[in-house]
Amino acid sequence: MRLTFPADKLRDLLAAAESRWPLGLRPRGGVEDPAGFWLVGDQGVYLMHNGKATDGKQIIVYARECNPDSMPFDQWWAAKQASFGGDDGCEFIDAAVVRDAIAANSPLVFEFTETTISVFTEQPRH
């Protein structure tokens, strides 16, 4: 299963993250990660930063293939099941991974198998 995060949306997420990280970081299930991002499987699959949210709002970027705001339930739910399974989950993603995708003007692609999650950039098709 592959999930794709568009480069333009990643730019907005990085800008929000860089403004929030200096305010502090949120722990992930008791783990103190460095400034970075979380890949979350929940109501869809999305990326979010781990900086403090002072106004209660959090920017998230849904995977193109797993967005409950723009897809029928059966479609995004199948993609969520194929990637994270039936349980919710959260994986730390180093900030450099998102920065590298933005620098390459590339979507960020996560590939899920039964035992691994791989991440890579993919040059946009013209």
mmCIF file of C-alpha atoms in Angstrom:
data_model
loop_
_atom_site.group_PDB
_atom_site.id
_atom_site.type_symbol
_atom_site.label_atom_id
_atom_site.label_comp_id
_atom_site.label_asym_id
_atom_site.label_seq_id
_atom_site.Cartn_x
_atom_site.Cartn_y
_atom_site.Cartn_z
ATOM 1 C CA MET A 1 0.000 0.000 0.000
ATOM 2 C CA ARG A 2 1.359 3.426 -0.939
ATOM 3 C CA LEU A 3 0.204 6.734 0.504
ATOM 4 C CA THR A 4 1.170 10.035 -1.097
ATOM 5 C CA PHE A 5 1.474 13.484 0.504
ATOM 6 C CA PRO A 6 1.589 16.427 -1.963
ATOM 7 C CA ALA A 7 4.616 18.734 -1.892
ATOM 8 C CA ASP A 8 2.531 21.937 -1.770
ATOM 9 C CA LYS A 9 0.698 20.770 1.345
ATOM 10 C CA LEU A 10 4.000 19.705 2.936
ATOM 11 C CA ARG A 11 5.294 23.280 2.505
ATOM 12 C CA ASP A 12 2.381 24.651 4.537
ATOM 13 C CA LEU A 13 2.884 21.975 7.191
ATOM 14 C CA LEU A 14 6.610 22.719 7.481
ATOM 15 C CA ALA A 15 5.948 26.469 7.813
ATOM 16 C CA ALA A 16 3.462 25.798 10.612
ATOM 17 C CA ALA A 17 5.887 23.401 12.296
ATOM 18 C CA GLU A 18 8.773 25.854 12.206
ATOM 19 C CA SER A 19 6.602 28.480 13.899
ATOM 20 C CA ARG A 20 5.481 26.039 16.632
ATOM 21 C CA TRP A 21 8.633 24.060 17.445
ATOM 22 C CA PRO A 22 10.251 26.999 19.283
ATOM 23 C CA LEU A 23 7.208 27.035 21.627
ATOM 24 C CA GLY A 24 7.849 23.446 22.697
ATOM 25 C CA LEU A 25 7.238 19.883 21.597
ATOM 26 C CA ARG A 26 4.462 17.468 22.428
ATOM 27 C CA PRO A 27 5.343 13.931 23.520
ATOM 28 C CA ARG A 28 4.184 10.908 21.520
ATOM 29 C CA GLY A 29 2.812 8.368 23.940
ATOM 30 C CA GLY A 30 5.360 9.348 26.577
ATOM 31 C CA VAL A 31 8.238 9.418 24.064
ATOM 32 C CA GLU A 32 10.111 12.718 23.760
ATOM 33 C CA ASP A 33 10.839 12.991 20.021
ATOM 34 C CA PRO A 34 12.959 15.799 18.545
ATOM 35 C CA ALA A 35 11.251 18.425 16.389
ATOM 36 C CA GLY A 36 9.620 16.534 13.559
ATOM 37 C CA PHE A 37 6.407 15.066 12.269
ATOM 38 C CA TRP A 38 4.004 12.274 13.084
ATOM 39 C CA LEU A 39 2.482 9.929 10.553
ATOM 40 C CA VAL A 40 -0.904 9.155 12.086
ATOM 41 C CA GLY A 41 -3.363 6.420 11.215
ATOM 42 C CA ASP A 42 -6.699 7.377 12.737
ATOM 43 C CA GLN A 43 -9.671 8.945 10.963
ATOM 44 C CA GLY A 44 -7.749 8.644 7.685
ATOM 45 C CA VAL A 45 -3.959 8.790 7.489
ATOM 46 C CA TYR A 46 -2.236 12.132 7.862
ATOM 47 C CA LEU A 47 0.973 13.972 8.737
ATOM 48 C CA MET A 48 1.132 16.541 11.498
ATOM 49 C CA HIS A 49 3.977 18.307 13.324
ATOM 50 C CA ASN A 50 4.782 17.713 16.979
ATOM 51 C CA GLY A 51 5.080 21.375 17.966
ATOM 52 C CA LYS A 52 2.817 22.915 20.598
ATOM 53 C CA ALA A 53 -0.538 24.091 19.295
ATOM 54 C CA THR A 54 -1.245 27.303 21.214
ATOM 55 C CA ASP A 55 -4.580 28.148 19.618
ATOM 56 C CA GLY A 56 -6.021 24.647 19.676
ATOM 57 C CA LYS A 57 -5.701 24.339 15.892
ATOM 58 C CA GLN A 58 -3.441 21.822 14.219
ATOM 59 C CA ILE A 59 -2.591 21.698 10.536
ATOM 60 C CA ILE A 60 -2.721 18.191 9.155
ATOM 61 C CA VAL A 61 -2.032 16.882 5.660
ATOM 62 C CA TYR A 62 -4.040 13.860 4.594
ATOM 63 C CA ALA A 63 -2.671 11.240 2.238
ATOM 64 C CA ARG A 64 -4.258 11.564 -1.189
ATOM 65 C CA GLU A 65 -5.405 7.958 -0.923
ATOM 66 C CA CYS A 66 -6.833 8.182 2.603
ATOM 67 C CA ASN A 67 -8.674 11.464 3.134
ATOM 68 C CA PRO A 68 -12.041 11.303 4.914
ATOM 69 C CA ASP A 69 -12.750 14.929 3.969
ATOM 70 C CA SER A 70 -12.741 14.221 0.217
ATOM 71 C CA MET A 71 -13.327 10.484 -0.225
ATOM 72 C CA PRO A 72 -16.194 8.069 0.336
ATOM 73 C CA PHE A 73 -15.917 6.158 3.603
ATOM 74 C CA ASP A 74 -15.320 2.759 1.985
ATOM 75 C CA GLN A 75 -12.362 4.088 -0.040
ATOM 76 C CA TRP A 76 -10.450 5.891 2.701
ATOM 77 C CA TRP A 77 -11.252 3.171 5.265
ATOM 78 C CA ALA A 78 -9.818 0.479 2.969
ATOM 79 C CA ALA A 79 -6.616 2.524 2.548
ATOM 80 C CA LYS A 80 -6.359 3.072 6.310
ATOM 81 C CA GLN A 81 -6.828 -0.657 6.938
ATOM 82 C CA ALA A 82 -4.207 -1.548 4.310
ATOM 83 C CA SER A 83 -1.674 0.855 5.817
ATOM 84 C CA PHE A 84 -2.211 0.957 9.614
ATOM 85 C CA GLY A 85 -4.641 -1.909 10.088
ATOM 86 C CA GLY A 86 -7.672 -1.615 12.330
ATOM 87 C CA ASP A 87 -5.835 0.107 15.176
ATOM 88 C CA ASP A 88 -4.794 3.731 15.389
ATOM 89 C CA GLY A 89 -1.079 4.419 15.214
ATOM 90 C CA CYS A 90 1.551 7.130 15.222
ATOM 91 C CA GLU A 91 5.084 6.981 13.805
ATOM 92 C CA PHE A 92 7.768 9.658 14.184
ATOM 93 C CA ILE A 93 9.117 11.159 10.935
ATOM 94 C CA ASP A 94 12.345 13.161 11.052
ATOM 95 C CA ALA A 95 12.005 16.777 9.907
ATOM 96 C CA ALA A 96 14.768 16.225 7.313
ATOM 97 C CA VAL A 97 12.520 13.781 5.435
ATOM 98 C CA VAL A 98 9.877 16.469 4.878
ATOM 99 C CA ARG A 99 12.471 19.155 4.125
ATOM 100 C CA ASP A 100 14.132 16.923 1.519
ATOM 101 C CA ALA A 101 10.812 16.297 -0.233
ATOM 102 C CA ILE A 102 10.089 20.027 -0.319
ATOM 103 C CA ALA A 103 13.595 20.828 -1.618
ATOM 104 C CA ALA A 104 13.050 18.289 -4.414
ATOM 105 C CA ASN A 105 9.531 19.673 -5.067
ATOM 106 C CA SER A 106 8.402 16.100 -4.675
ATOM 107 C CA PRO A 107 5.490 14.370 -3.021
ATOM 108 C CA LEU A 108 6.389 12.271 -0.006
ATOM 109 C CA VAL A 109 5.433 8.630 -0.466
ATOM 110 C CA PHE A 110 5.042 6.048 2.290
ATOM 111 C CA GLU A 111 4.971 2.391 1.358
ATOM 112 C CA PHE A 112 3.502 -0.058 3.853
ATOM 113 C CA THR A 113 4.107 -3.787 4.066
ATOM 114 C CA GLU A 114 3.010 -6.117 6.854
ATOM 115 C CA THR A 115 6.199 -5.381 8.806
ATOM 116 C CA THR A 116 7.720 -2.141 7.481
ATOM 117 C CA ILE A 117 7.045 1.436 6.519
ATOM 118 C CA SER A 118 9.358 2.917 3.867
ATOM 119 C CA VAL A 119 9.441 6.555 2.863
ATOM 120 C CA PHE A 120 10.769 8.122 -0.316
ATOM 121 C CA THR A 121 10.290 11.067 -2.638
ATOM 122 C CA GLU A 122 8.827 10.767 -6.060
ATOM 123 C CA GLN A 123 9.477 13.296 -8.767
ATOM 124 C CA PRO A 124 6.210 14.862 -9.944
ATOM 125 C CA ARG A 125 4.954 13.610 -13.294
ATOM 126 C CA HIS A 126 4.512 16.191 -16.053
#
